[in-house]
Structures are given as C-alpha cells and as structure tokens.
Coordinates of C-alpha atoms in Angstrom, one line a residue:
X316 CA 17.4 -9.6 -33.9
X317 CA 19.7 -11.0 -31.3
X318 CA 23.4 -10.6 -31.4
X319 CA 25.4 -13.5 -29.9
X320 CA 28.0 -12.1 -26.9
X321 CA 29.8 -14.6 -25.0
X322 CA 27.0 -17.8 -24.2
X323 CA 24.0 -15.5 -23.8
X324 CA 22.0 -14.0 -26.3
X325 CA 21.2 -10.1 -26.1
X326 CA 19.3 -7.6 -28.1
X327 CA 21.2 -5.6 -31.1
X328 CA 20.8 -2.1 -30.9
X329 CA 17.9 -0.7 -33.4
X330 CA 18.6 0.6 -37.1
X331 CA 18.4 4.3 -36.0
X332 CA 20.8 3.9 -32.8
X333 CA 22.9 7.5 -32.9
X334 CA 26.5 6.9 -32.0
X335 CA 26.3 9.1 -29.2
X336 CA 24.1 5.8 -28.0
X337 CA 26.9 3.4 -28.4
X338 CA 29.6 5.2 -26.7
X339 CA 27.4 5.6 -24.0
X340 CA 26.7 1.2 -23.8
X341 CA 28.6 0.8 -21.3
X342 CA 29.7 -3.1 -22.3
X343 CA 30.6 -1.1 -25.8
X344 CA 32.9 1.1 -24.6
X345 CA 34.4 -1.6 -22.3
X346 CA 35.0 -3.2 -25.5
X347 CA 37.0 -0.7 -26.8
X348 CA 38.6 0.6 -24.4
X349 CA 40.0 -3.5 -24.1
X350 CA 40.8 -3.3 -27.9
X351 CA 43.2 0.0 -26.9
X352 CA 44.6 -2.0 -24.4
X353 CA 45.3 -5.3 -26.5
X354 CA 46.7 -3.3 -28.9
X355 CA 49.3 -1.3 -26.7
X356 CA 50.8 -4.4 -25.5
X357 CA 51.5 -5.6 -29.1
X358 CA 53.1 -2.3 -29.9
X359 CA 55.2 -2.4 -26.8
X360 CA 56.6 -5.9 -28.4
X361 CA 58.5 -3.6 -30.9
X362 CA 60.7 -3.0 -28.2
X363 CA 60.9 -5.6 -26.0
X364 CA 60.5 -8.6 -29.2
X365 CA 61.1 -11.0 -26.1
X366 CA 57.2 -10.6 -24.6
X367 CA 56.6 -11.8 -28.4
X368 CA 54.3 -15.2 -26.2
X369 CA 51.7 -11.8 -24.4
X370 CA 51.9 -10.3 -27.9
X371 CA 50.0 -13.1 -29.4
X372 CA 47.9 -13.6 -26.4
X373 CA 47.1 -9.8 -27.3
X374 CA 46.4 -9.9 -30.7
X375 CA 44.2 -13.1 -31.0
X376 CA 42.1 -11.3 -28.0
X377 CA 42.2 -8.1 -30.2
X378 CA 40.3 -9.8 -32.9
X379 CA 37.6 -11.5 -30.6
X380 CA 37.0 -7.8 -29.4
X381 CA 36.6 -7.1 -33.2
X382 CA 34.4 -9.3 -34.1
X383 CA 32.1 -9.3 -31.0
X384 CA 31.8 -5.3 -31.5
X385 CA 30.8 -5.9 -35.0
X386 CA 28.5 -8.3 -34.5
X387 CA 26.5 -6.3 -32.0
X388 CA 27.1 -3.1 -35.0
X389 CA 29.1 -2.8 -37.3
X390 CA 30.1 0.7 -36.5
X391 CA 31.4 -0.5 -33.4
X392 CA 33.3 -3.3 -34.7
X393 CA 35.1 -0.4 -36.3
X394 CA 36.2 1.7 -33.4
X395 CA 37.1 -1.6 -31.8
X396 CA 39.3 -1.8 -34.6
X397 CA 41.0 1.7 -34.8
X398 CA 41.2 2.4 -31.3
X399 CA 43.4 -0.6 -31.1
X400 CA 45.4 0.3 -34.3
X401 CA 46.5 4.0 -32.5
X402 CA 47.3 2.2 -29.2
X403 CA 49.6 -0.2 -31.0
X404 CA 51.3 1.9 -33.0
X405 CA 51.4 4.9 -30.0
X406 CA 52.8 2.2 -28.3
X407 CA 55.1 1.6 -30.5
X408 CA 55.7 4.4 -32.5
X409 CA 55.5 7.5 -30.1
X410 CA 58.8 8.0 -29.6
X411 CA 58.6 10.1 -32.4
X412 CA 57.2 12.8 -30.2
X413 CA 60.8 13.0 -28.3
X414 CA 62.5 14.6 -31.7
X415 CA 60.8 17.7 -30.6
X416 CA 62.9 19.5 -27.9
X417 CA 61.9 21.5 -24.8
X418 CA 61.0 24.9 -25.3
X419 CA 57.6 26.8 -25.9
X420 CA 54.5 25.1 -26.5
X421 CA 56.8 22.0 -26.2
X422 CA 53.8 19.5 -25.0
X423 CA 51.5 20.9 -27.3
X424 CA 54.1 20.3 -30.5
X425 CA 54.6 17.2 -29.6
X426 CA 50.6 16.5 -29.3
X427 CA 50.4 17.3 -33.0
X428 CA 53.5 15.1 -33.9
X429 CA 51.6 12.2 -32.8
X430 CA 48.2 13.1 -34.2
X431 CA 49.7 13.6 -37.4
X432 CA 51.8 9.9 -37.0
X433 CA 48.3 8.1 -35.9
X434 CA 46.7 9.3 -38.5
X435 CA 49.0 8.9 -41.3
X436 CA 48.8 4.7 -39.6
X437 CA 45.3 5.0 -39.0
X438 CA 44.5 6.2 -42.9
X439 CA 45.0 2.9 -44.7
X440 CA 43.1 0.5 -42.3
X441 CA 40.1 2.2 -42.6
X442 CA 39.8 2.2 -45.6
X443 CA 40.8 -1.1 -45.7
X444 CA 38.6 -1.6 -43.6
X445 CA 35.6 0.1 -45.6
X446 CA 36.5 -1.9 -48.9
X447 CA 36.4 -5.0 -47.4
X448 CA 32.7 -4.2 -46.2
X449 CA 31.1 -6.6 -48.8
X450 CA 32.0 -9.6 -47.3
X451 CA 30.5 -9.1 -44.1
X452 CA 27.2 -8.3 -46.4
X453 CA 27.1 -11.3 -47.3
X454 CA 26.0 -13.4 -44.9
X455 CA 24.9 -11.6 -41.1
X456 CA 25.8 -14.9 -39.7
X457 CA 29.3 -15.5 -40.6
X458 CA 31.5 -14.8 -38.3
X459 CA 34.1 -16.5 -40.0
X460 CA 34.0 -13.7 -42.9
X461 CA 34.2 -10.8 -39.4
X462 CA 37.4 -12.6 -38.4
X463 CA 39.0 -12.7 -41.9
X464 CA 37.5 -9.0 -42.8
X465 CA 39.7 -8.2 -39.8
X466 CA 42.5 -10.0 -40.7
X467 CA 42.7 -8.7 -43.9
X468 CA 41.5 -4.9 -43.3
X469 CA 45.2 -5.2 -40.6
X470 CA 47.1 -7.3 -43.3
X471 CA 46.7 -4.1 -46.6
X472 CA 47.3 -1.7 -44.1
X473 CA 50.6 -3.2 -43.2
X474 CA 51.1 -3.9 -46.8
X475 CA 50.3 0.1 -47.7
X476 CA 52.6 1.8 -45.3
X477 CA 55.5 -0.5 -46.2
X478 CA 54.7 1.3 -50.0
X479 CA 54.3 4.8 -48.4
X480 CA 56.7 7.0 -47.6
X481 CA 56.8 6.3 -44.4
X482 CA 57.8 2.6 -44.5
X483 CA 56.3 -0.9 -42.4
X484 CA 59.1 -1.1 -40.3
X485 CA 59.1 0.3 -37.0
X486 CA 56.5 -1.2 -35.0
X487 CA 55.7 -4.2 -37.7
X488 CA 54.7 -7.5 -36.5
X489 CA 57.6 -8.5 -38.1
X490 CA 59.9 -6.9 -35.3
X491 CA 57.3 -7.5 -32.3
X492 CA 57.6 -11.3 -33.3
X493 CA 61.1 -11.4 -34.3
X494 CA 62.6 -14.0 -31.3
X495 CA 59.8 -16.4 -32.5
X496 CA 61.2 -19.9 -32.8
X497 CA 60.1 -20.2 -36.3
X498 CA 61.4 -16.7 -37.7
X499 CA 64.6 -17.8 -38.4
X500 CA 62.9 -19.9 -41.1
X501 CA 60.4 -18.2 -42.7
X502 CA 62.2 -14.3 -42.8
X503 CA 64.1 -15.3 -45.0
X504 CA 61.9 -16.8 -47.4
X505 CA 58.7 -14.3 -46.7
X506 CA 60.2 -11.3 -45.3
X507 CA 59.0 -9.5 -41.6
X508 CA 56.0 -8.4 -43.4
X509 CA 55.0 -12.2 -44.0
X510 CA 56.1 -13.5 -40.9
X511 CA 53.2 -11.2 -39.8
X512 CA 50.8 -11.6 -42.0
X513 CA 51.7 -15.6 -40.9
X514 CA 50.9 -14.4 -37.4
X515 CA 47.8 -12.9 -38.3
X516 CA 46.0 -15.6 -40.1
X517 CA 46.9 -18.0 -36.6
X518 CA 45.4 -15.3 -34.3
X519 CA 42.6 -14.7 -36.7
X520 CA 42.2 -18.7 -35.8
X521 CA 42.5 -18.3 -32.6
X522 CA 40.2 -15.5 -32.5
X523 CA 37.3 -17.5 -34.7
X524 CA 37.6 -20.5 -32.1
X525 CA 37.3 -18.6 -29.0
X526 CA 34.4 -16.8 -30.6
X527 CA 32.7 -20.1 -32.0
X528 CA 33.3 -22.3 -28.1
X529 CA 32.1 -18.6 -26.3
X530 CA 29.3 -18.8 -28.8
X531 CA 28.8 -22.7 -27.6
X532 CA 29.7 -24.1 -31.1
X533 CA 30.6 -27.5 -30.0
X534 CA 31.2 -28.3 -33.7
X535 CA 32.0 -25.4 -35.3
X536 CA 35.1 -24.8 -33.5
X537 CA 36.9 -27.7 -33.9
X538 CA 38.1 -26.6 -37.4
X539 CA 39.5 -23.7 -36.3
X540 CA 40.6 -24.7 -33.7
X541 CA 42.5 -27.2 -34.6
X542 CA 44.1 -25.3 -37.3
X543 CA 45.3 -22.8 -34.6
X544 CA 46.7 -25.3 -32.5
X545 CA 48.7 -27.1 -35.4
X546 CA 50.0 -23.8 -36.8
X547 CA 51.2 -22.9 -33.3
X548 CA 53.1 -26.1 -32.9
X549 CA 54.6 -25.6 -35.9
X550 CA 55.9 -21.5 -35.0
X551 CA 57.4 -23.4 -31.8
X552 CA 58.9 -26.5 -32.8
X553 CA 59.7 -25.4 -36.2
X554 CA 63.5 -26.4 -36.9
X555 CA 66.4 -23.5 -37.1
X556 CA 68.2 -23.2 -40.7
X557 CA 72.1 -24.8 -40.7
X558 CA 74.8 -23.0 -39.3
X559 CA 75.2 -19.2 -40.4
X560 CA 78.0 -18.2 -42.6
X561 CA 79.3 -16.2 -39.9
X562 CA 80.7 -19.4 -38.0
X563 CA 82.1 -20.9 -41.8
X564 CA 85.9 -21.4 -40.9
X565 CA 86.9 -20.9 -44.5
X566 CA 85.4 -17.2 -44.5
X567 CA 88.0 -15.0 -43.8
X568 CA 86.0 -12.2 -43.3
X569 CA 86.2 -8.5 -43.8
X570 CA 88.0 -6.2 -41.1
X571 CA 85.4 -3.2 -40.1
X572 CA 85.9 -0.9 -37.4
X573 CA 83.0 1.5 -36.6
X574 CA 84.1 4.9 -35.4
X575 CA 80.7 5.5 -32.8
X576 CA 81.0 9.5 -31.3
X577 CA 80.2 10.7 -27.9
X578 CA 75.9 10.0 -27.0
X579 CA 76.6 14.3 -26.5
X580 CA 73.9 15.8 -28.7
X581 CA 74.5 18.5 -31.2
X582 CA 78.3 18.0 -29.8
X583 CA 79.9 17.5 -33.6
X584 CA 77.8 21.0 -35.0
X585 CA 80.3 22.5 -33.2
X586 CA 84.1 23.7 -33.7
X587 CA 85.4 21.9 -30.5
X588 CA 83.5 18.9 -31.6
X589 CA 84.3 18.8 -35.0
X590 CA 88.6 18.8 -34.1
X591 CA 87.4 16.4 -31.8
X592 CA 86.0 14.2 -34.4
X593 CA 89.3 14.7 -36.8
X594 CA 91.2 13.7 -33.6
X595 CA 89.1 10.4 -33.3
X596 CA 89.1 9.4 -36.7
X597 CA 92.9 10.5 -37.2
X598 CA 93.4 7.9 -34.0
X599 CA 91.3 5.2 -35.5
X600 CA 93.5 5.0 -39.0
X601 CA 96.3 4.8 -37.3
X602 CA 95.3 2.3 -35.0
X603 CA 93.8 0.1 -38.0
X604 CA 94.9 -2.6 -40.1
X605 CA 96.1 -2.6 -43.7
X606 CA 92.7 -3.6 -45.9
X607 CA 90.1 -2.5 -42.6
X608 CA 87.2 -0.3 -43.2
X609 CA 86.4 2.4 -40.9
X610 CA 82.7 3.2 -40.7
X611 CA 82.0 6.1 -38.3
X612 CA 78.3 7.4 -37.3
X613 CA 75.6 9.5 -39.5
X614 CA 76.8 13.1 -39.9
X615 CA 80.2 12.4 -38.0
X616 CA 81.2 15.8 -39.8
X617 CA 78.5 18.7 -39.9
X618 CA 79.9 20.0 -43.0
X619 CA 80.5 18.9 -46.7
X620 CA 84.3 17.8 -47.7
X621 CA 85.8 21.3 -48.9
X622 CA 86.6 21.6 -52.6
X623 CA 90.2 21.5 -52.6
X624 CA 90.9 19.4 -49.3
X625 CA 95.3 20.3 -49.8
X626 CA 96.2 21.8 -46.9
X627 CA 93.3 21.2 -44.8
X628 CA 92.5 18.4 -42.0
X629 CA 90.1 16.6 -44.1
X630 CA 92.9 16.6 -46.5
X631 CA 95.5 15.4 -43.9
X632 CA 93.0 12.9 -42.9
X633 CA 92.5 11.2 -46.8
X634 CA 96.1 11.7 -47.5
X635 CA 97.0 9.5 -44.0
X636 CA 94.1 6.7 -45.0
X637 CA 95.7 6.5 -48.6
X638 CA 99.1 6.1 -46.3
X639 CA 98.3 2.9 -44.7
X640 CA 95.9 1.8 -47.2
X641 CA 92.4 1.8 -44.8
X642 CA 89.1 2.3 -46.9
X643 CA 86.9 5.2 -44.8
X644 CA 83.1 5.3 -45.1
X645 CA 82.2 8.6 -43.3
X646 CA 79.2 10.2 -42.9
X647 CA 78.6 13.6 -43.6
X648 CA 76.5 16.1 -45.9
X649 CA 77.5 17.2 -49.3
X650 CA 76.5 19.4 -52.3
X651 CA 74.9 17.6 -54.9
X652 CA 74.1 20.1 -58.0
X653 CA 71.3 19.5 -60.3
X654 CA 69.5 21.1 -62.5
X655 CA 67.7 23.2 -59.3
X656 CA 71.2 24.7 -58.2
X657 CA 73.5 23.3 -55.8
X658 CA 71.4 21.3 -52.8
X659 CA 72.6 19.8 -49.3
X660 CA 72.4 15.9 -49.0
X661 CA 72.5 13.8 -46.3
X662 CA 76.0 11.5 -47.6
X663 CA 78.5 8.8 -46.4
X664 CA 82.2 9.7 -48.2
X665 CA 84.0 6.6 -49.5
X666 CA 88.2 7.7 -49.3
X667 CA 89.7 4.5 -50.7
X668 CA 93.2 3.7 -51.5
X669 CA 92.1 3.5 -55.3
X670 CA 89.2 5.5 -56.0
X671 CA 86.7 7.8 -54.0
X672 CA 82.6 7.4 -54.2
X673 CA 79.4 8.7 -52.4
X674 CA 76.5 7.4 -51.0
X675 CA 73.2 9.7 -50.7
X676 CA 70.3 9.6 -48.3
X677 CA 66.9 8.5 -50.5
X678 CA 64.5 8.8 -48.2
X679 CA 64.6 11.7 -45.8
X680 CA 62.8 12.4 -42.4
X681 CA 60.4 15.0 -43.1
X682 CA 60.4 18.0 -40.8
X683 CA 63.8 17.0 -39.8
X684 CA 65.2 16.9 -43.3
X685 CA 63.0 19.0 -45.6
X686 CA 60.2 19.9 -46.0
X687 CA 57.5 19.2 -48.1
X688 CA 55.9 21.7 -48.4
X689 CA 58.0 25.2 -47.4
X690 CA 56.5 28.0 -48.5
X691 CA 53.6 26.2 -46.3
X692 CA 55.0 24.5 -43.6
X693 CA 58.0 26.6 -42.8
X694 CA 57.0 28.2 -39.9
X695 CA 55.3 25.1 -38.2
X696 CA 58.6 23.2 -38.4
X697 CA 60.7 26.1 -38.1
X698 CA 59.0 25.7 -34.3
X699 CA 59.2 22.3 -34.0
X700 CA 63.1 21.2 -35.5
X701 CA 66.0 22.3 -35.0
X702 CA 68.3 22.9 -38.4
X703 CA 65.5 22.3 -41.1
X704 CA 67.1 22.9 -44.1
X705 CA 64.3 23.4 -47.4
X706 CA 67.2 22.7 -50.1
X707 CA 68.3 19.4 -48.7
X708 CA 67.3 16.6 -51.3
X709 CA 67.0 13.0 -51.8
X710 CA 69.8 11.2 -53.3
X711 CA 69.4 10.5 -57.2
X712 CA 69.3 6.6 -58.0
X713 CA 72.6 7.0 -59.7
X714 CA 73.9 7.6 -55.7
X715 CA 72.0 4.3 -54.2
X716 CA 73.4 1.7 -56.0
X717 CA 76.1 -0.3 -54.2
X718 CA 79.6 0.8 -53.2
X719 CA 82.5 -1.2 -54.3
X720 CA 85.4 -1.0 -50.8
X721 CA 87.9 -3.0 -49.8
X722 CA 87.1 -6.0 -52.8
X723 CA 83.7 -6.2 -51.9
X724 CA 80.5 -4.4 -52.4
X725 CA 78.6 -3.2 -49.4
X726 CA 74.9 -1.4 -49.4
X727 CA 74.9 1.1 -47.5
X728 CA 71.4 3.4 -46.0
X729 CA 71.9 5.9 -43.5
X730 CA 69.2 5.3 -40.1
X731 CA 65.7 6.4 -41.0
X732 CA 66.6 4.4 -44.1
X733 CA 66.6 0.8 -41.9
X734 CA 63.0 1.0 -41.1
X735 CA 62.3 0.6 -44.9
X736 CA 62.5 -3.1 -45.9
X737 CA 62.0 -2.8 -49.7
X738 CA 64.7 0.1 -49.8
X739 CA 67.0 -2.8 -47.5
X740 CA 65.9 -5.4 -50.0
X741 CA 66.8 -3.1 -52.9
X742 CA 70.1 -1.9 -50.9
X743 CA 70.9 -6.1 -50.4
X744 CA 70.9 -6.5 -54.4
X745 CA 74.8 -7.2 -55.3
X746 CA 76.1 -6.7 -52.0
X747 CA 78.0 -8.7 -49.8
X748 CA 77.4 -7.1 -46.5
X749 CA 75.0 -4.2 -45.3
X750 CA 75.9 -0.8 -43.2
X751 CA 73.6 1.7 -42.2
X752 CA 75.2 5.3 -40.1
X753 CA 72.6 6.5 -37.8
X754 CA 72.5 9.5 -34.8
X755 CA 70.6 8.2 -32.5
X756 CA 71.1 11.4 -30.1
X757 CA 67.7 12.7 -31.4
X758 CA 65.5 10.3 -29.3
X759 CA 66.7 10.1 -26.1
X760 CA 64.8 6.9 -24.9
X761 CA 65.0 3.1 -24.7
X762 CA 62.1 1.9 -26.7
X763 CA 63.3 3.4 -29.6
X764 CA 66.7 2.2 -29.4
X765 CA 65.6 -1.1 -28.5
X766 CA 63.3 -1.2 -31.4
X767 CA 66.2 -0.7 -33.7
X768 CA 68.1 -3.4 -32.6
X769 CA 65.2 -5.4 -33.2
X770 CA 64.7 -3.5 -37.2
X771 CA 68.6 -4.2 -37.5
X772 CA 68.3 -8.7 -36.6
X773 CA 65.1 -8.1 -39.1
X774 CA 66.4 -6.3 -42.0
X775 CA 70.2 -8.7 -42.0
X776 CA 67.4 -11.9 -41.9
X777 CA 65.3 -11.0 -44.7
X778 CA 67.9 -9.8 -47.2
X779 CA 71.1 -12.5 -45.7
X780 CA 73.5 -10.5 -45.3
X781 CA 75.4 -8.9 -42.4
X782 CA 74.3 -5.5 -41.2
X783 CA 76.7 -3.6 -39.5
X784 CA 74.8 -0.4 -37.8
X785 CA 77.3 2.4 -36.3
X786 CA 75.7 4.8 -34.4
X787 CA 76.1 7.6 -32.4
X788 CA 74.3 8.4 -28.8
X789 CA 72.5 4.4 -30.1
X790 CA 73.6 0.5 -30.5
X791 CA 76.6 0.1 -32.7
X792 CA 76.1 -3.7 -33.4
X793 CA 77.4 -6.2 -36.0
X794 CA 74.5 -8.6 -36.7
X795 CA 75.2 -12.2 -38.8
X796 CA 73.0 -13.0 -41.7
X797 CA 70.5 -14.9 -39.3
X798 CA 69.6 -12.4 -37.1
X799 CA 72.3 -13.1 -34.0
X800 CA 74.2 -10.1 -32.6
X801 CA 77.7 -11.1 -33.1
X802 CA 79.2 -8.0 -31.6
X803 CA 77.7 -4.7 -29.6
X804 CA 80.0 -1.1 -28.3
X805 CA 80.3 -1.6 -24.7
X806 CA 79.2 1.5 -23.5
X807 CA 76.4 4.3 -26.5
X808 CA 77.2 7.2 -24.5
X809 CA 81.0 7.8 -25.2
X810 CA 83.8 7.9 -28.1
X811 CA 84.9 4.5 -29.0
X812 CA 86.1 2.1 -31.7
X813 CA 84.0 -1.5 -32.1
X814 CA 86.8 -3.4 -34.4
X815 CA 85.1 -6.8 -35.8
X816 CA 85.0 -9.2 -39.1
X817 CA 82.0 -9.2 -41.1
X818 CA 81.6 -12.5 -43.0
X819 CA 80.9 -12.4 -46.8
X820 CA 80.2 -15.5 -47.6
X821 CA 76.1 -15.6 -46.5
X822 CA 74.5 -16.5 -49.6
X823 CA 71.2 -14.2 -50.3
X824 CA 67.7 -15.0 -48.9
X825 CA 64.7 -16.1 -51.3
X826 CA 62.9 -12.5 -50.6
X827 CA 65.5 -10.5 -52.3
X828 CA 63.6 -11.6 -55.1
X829 CA 60.1 -11.3 -53.5
X830 CA 60.2 -8.7 -51.8
X831 CA 58.1 -6.5 -54.1
X832 CA 55.1 -8.9 -54.9
X833 CA 54.7 -9.8 -51.3
X834 CA 54.2 -6.4 -50.8
X835 CA 51.5 -6.4 -52.9
X836 CA 49.9 -9.9 -51.8
X837 CA 47.6 -8.7 -49.5
X838 CA 45.9 -6.2 -51.9
X839 CA 45.6 -8.9 -54.3
X840 CA 44.1 -11.3 -51.8
X841 CA 41.5 -8.4 -51.0
X842 CA 41.1 -7.8 -55.4
X843 CA 40.3 -11.4 -55.2
X844 CA 37.6 -11.6 -52.2
X845 CA 36.1 -8.4 -53.8
X846 CA 35.5 -10.0 -57.3
X847 CA 34.2 -13.5 -55.3
X848 CA 30.9 -11.6 -54.1
X849 CA 30.2 -11.1 -57.5
X850 CA 29.9 -14.6 -57.6
X851 CA 27.5 -15.6 -54.3
X852 CA 24.4 -14.6 -53.5
X853 CA 24.6 -13.3 -50.3
X854 CA 22.5 -15.5 -47.6
X855 CA 20.3 -13.1 -45.8
X856 CA 17.6 -10.7 -47.1
X857 CA 19.9 -7.3 -47.8
X858 CA 18.2 -5.6 -44.4
X859 CA 19.4 -8.1 -42.4
X860 CA 23.0 -7.8 -43.2
X861 CA 26.0 -5.4 -41.6
X862 CA 27.3 -1.8 -43.3

C-alpha cells in the first residue's frame, strides 16, 4: 500500500512498525519538528497579534503537516498534532513559569509548573482526536476526513478549555487574530472562540488545497482552494462596523480615575508600602471631581478593612470620600463568613456616598490564591508559591453580580478572570461598563503584559462594553466597546492616576446571549459527525482504514 507525499508516492510503513522505528525515521522527525515550529508561531501571536498573517500561514502549514503525517501513519499524525499544540501553548502561556520566584531548585519547580500547564492543555485535544477517529476510518483515501478531523479536534479543545476552570482566553485563537480586519464585525456576533473557529476552518481549507495541489490533483484542488481564497478575501475586506459609542458626543460618559501603584513587587505588603498606598488614595480622592469613580489595582491594600473603621486611617478615607461625593472601588482582601467559618476572599470593596457593597473573586489562581488539595499538595505549593492561604475561598454567586456605582452598573472582575470569556459575558449582563483590577507584579515579562492588552481588547469586543483595566506592574488602560485603546498609563512602573471618561451608551453585543451555546457548538458538530458514521458505508475494507 502506498501513501502520498507531495508529488511522489512513498511506501507506507508496515502495520508492525514500532513507535521507536517511527522516531528513527528522519522524515517523520522532520515533520514533527516543523509542526512544533508552526505551533510556536501561532502561540507567539497571542502576545504579538499584529503578526496574525504569519500566524495564519503557520496554522495552515501545521494542518498540512498533520495531514501529511496522518497519511503516512495515523499515530504519526497524532504526534504532529500534539507537538504543534504543545509548542503553541508553551509559546503563548509559558510565562506562567515566572510565577515561581528565585530560590532553591527554582528551575526544576518552573519546569514542573510548565508540565502541569501543558498537560491540562493537551488533554482535551487528545480526547477530541481520539473520539474523532471514526471519521478517518470511513475512507482511508479521504484527505478531507483527515483535515476535518484535525480542525474539529483543535476547535473542540478550545471549547473544552473554555468550560474548564483553567479558562481559554490565554493564547486562544481569538487573541491571536484580534487584529484581523474582519474581527471588529465577527467578534461581537460570535465571540473570540467563534473567530478562532472561522480562522481554523479557512486554514483547514488552505491545508486541504495545498495537499491536493502537492498530490497533483488539479481538479480536486479547485473547490477547497476557491473556498479558502474567497473566505480569506472576505475576512480581509469585511467592512468596519459603524462608529463606536466612545465617539458619541451625546454620551457624557462617566469620569473614572485609575489609581495605579508603583510596580515594586511586594511593596504594599510592608507597613511603609501600606502608608504610601493610603497617601496615594487620599491624594486621588482630594483631586477627583464630585461623582467621579476611583478604581485601584488588585490588593491595593493587603489587609481587610477594620471591623470598626472609626478612628483608623481607612475610616478617615471613607469619610473623606463621602464628603467629596466620590465613589471608591478598592482592591483589598475581605473576610467572608459561611457555615464552615470565616475565610479570606480576594475582593473589591465599593464605598459610595449612598451605599457600600462588595465583589468577591470567583475564579482563583491554583497555588497562588488557594490549595486544591491542601493536605496532599500543601508542602509542594509552599515551595512553589508565596503567601498561599488554604482558607481563601471563591466568592459566592450573590457577591459576583454587577455593582451600582455613580448611577451606572459595572461588571467587576479581578486579574485572572479576564481570561474567562464565559465569566466576562456573565459580568457584562446588565452592566454599562466593565472593570478589571489586576496585579501583574508576579510575572515580570513583556509577553504576558502584551497578551493582557490583547485580552482586554477581545473581551470589550465580545461584550460590547467599554473595559477599564487597572493594574500594578502591568498595563492600565481603557478599551472602547469596539476594542480600541482609548487611554493608557504612560508608565507602568510608577505610581500615577489615569483620568478617563468611560462611555456608557454602547449597546450590548449579540454574543452575550449566545456565549454558552457557541462554546458547546464544536462538541455538537462532533456528535453529529459521529452519528453520521452509523449511516454511511466505509468506502474501503476495514483492514485498510487508519487507526
């Protein structure tokens, strides 16, 4: 039996060839290595979305390599898919290893964190690839079945990550292709995951066309090539949406002051740092106009507010804010009481002249904010991370609703939650604008910071709401509903107050009502494809199918 590779036929490996023999095949190793390079280019696009044309070429080439490897040996195709996927997420999310600080065996601990990260990212891909195996068994000679198997596997993996606790925003295709000309029109309708699905489908068509062309099928290449070319033109020439609400002169907007602390890591955990934070917030309150909203970074204060604020500096700040008629959204821990006792929560405290309220973080960072299995993993996490608190709990649903501040509702999130599209869509329901309080001092790398800007732009487009991100040691910026950066702090390393006007008349994006359904769509397509296998007769004997 022969398998096609380019314009010539080469003998396919015998059924009894061992995995070791596959690795010794230099051609197979070259295909796998090239797949890894393509995946790394896609992952790098998450921090550098301006390079999306190169990322698209890499995605299409990766698909072609998966088809090439699968036609030689199905197991080899799985290797090409897996290596490319791991390289993608290592390039796009490898910065998470920087959370492990210098110390004894720091390099080994960072490696352990990366391995855990990649295992969680790879698991849904391999699951989808294995489930889709019957599609390839239908016809051993069907190039299209192999291409769609590759595309659906990647699409399913992206959706499964969207539904899990680890999120799917980081290094997702929506982030990589946020600067695609058609993105401003597509993202509000189908979200970042939908945009990634469209790009993936076009890349699959391009991969199929390239494979058919290399195999010498001049007629069979016409349909996929025409489809890929026409869709690419549509994505490039798609007209921009009408003017954003940020440019509406009839919208007075809301005056908001982003209070950004210095980038020095751990500064606010010392008494001197706490005093400086109190002084900075007091100066911002005195300088702010009446009815303005002051928003600090995450954990701007490192300790919960006192139970009896009278006579304390915190109490004096609350009194001053009420006297001047300004509203505060302050990132600081808070104590929550439930049936199990009192627990610490990462929270945002609202102090307004007419009310006080609270938002508690729902999605905590494993190892950085809580221990999933403290009795088992406590010693390990104590060596990996700083200030791990076993008792920190996620916020209950009643403390994750939008807050009513200065006459408008605001959907609040904290740091890591920006990476969860379904969480952000929930926060945007009923809210006029979004705010994200972050502390980026724990990861000192520009790749992470650049990706946070792309994430903020993507979330604003998905929800159709302006988004303000206030950070310590990272980007502080205001993003319009159409994903444009309207204002940005000039220096992320020093203390400053960024005064912005947040537009409030932006209409909600259609994606808000479709977010969950779109997240499940790839899984539904896979189910339909598998059901179809029971109604079709294989075009080749079972012995000739691919495993």
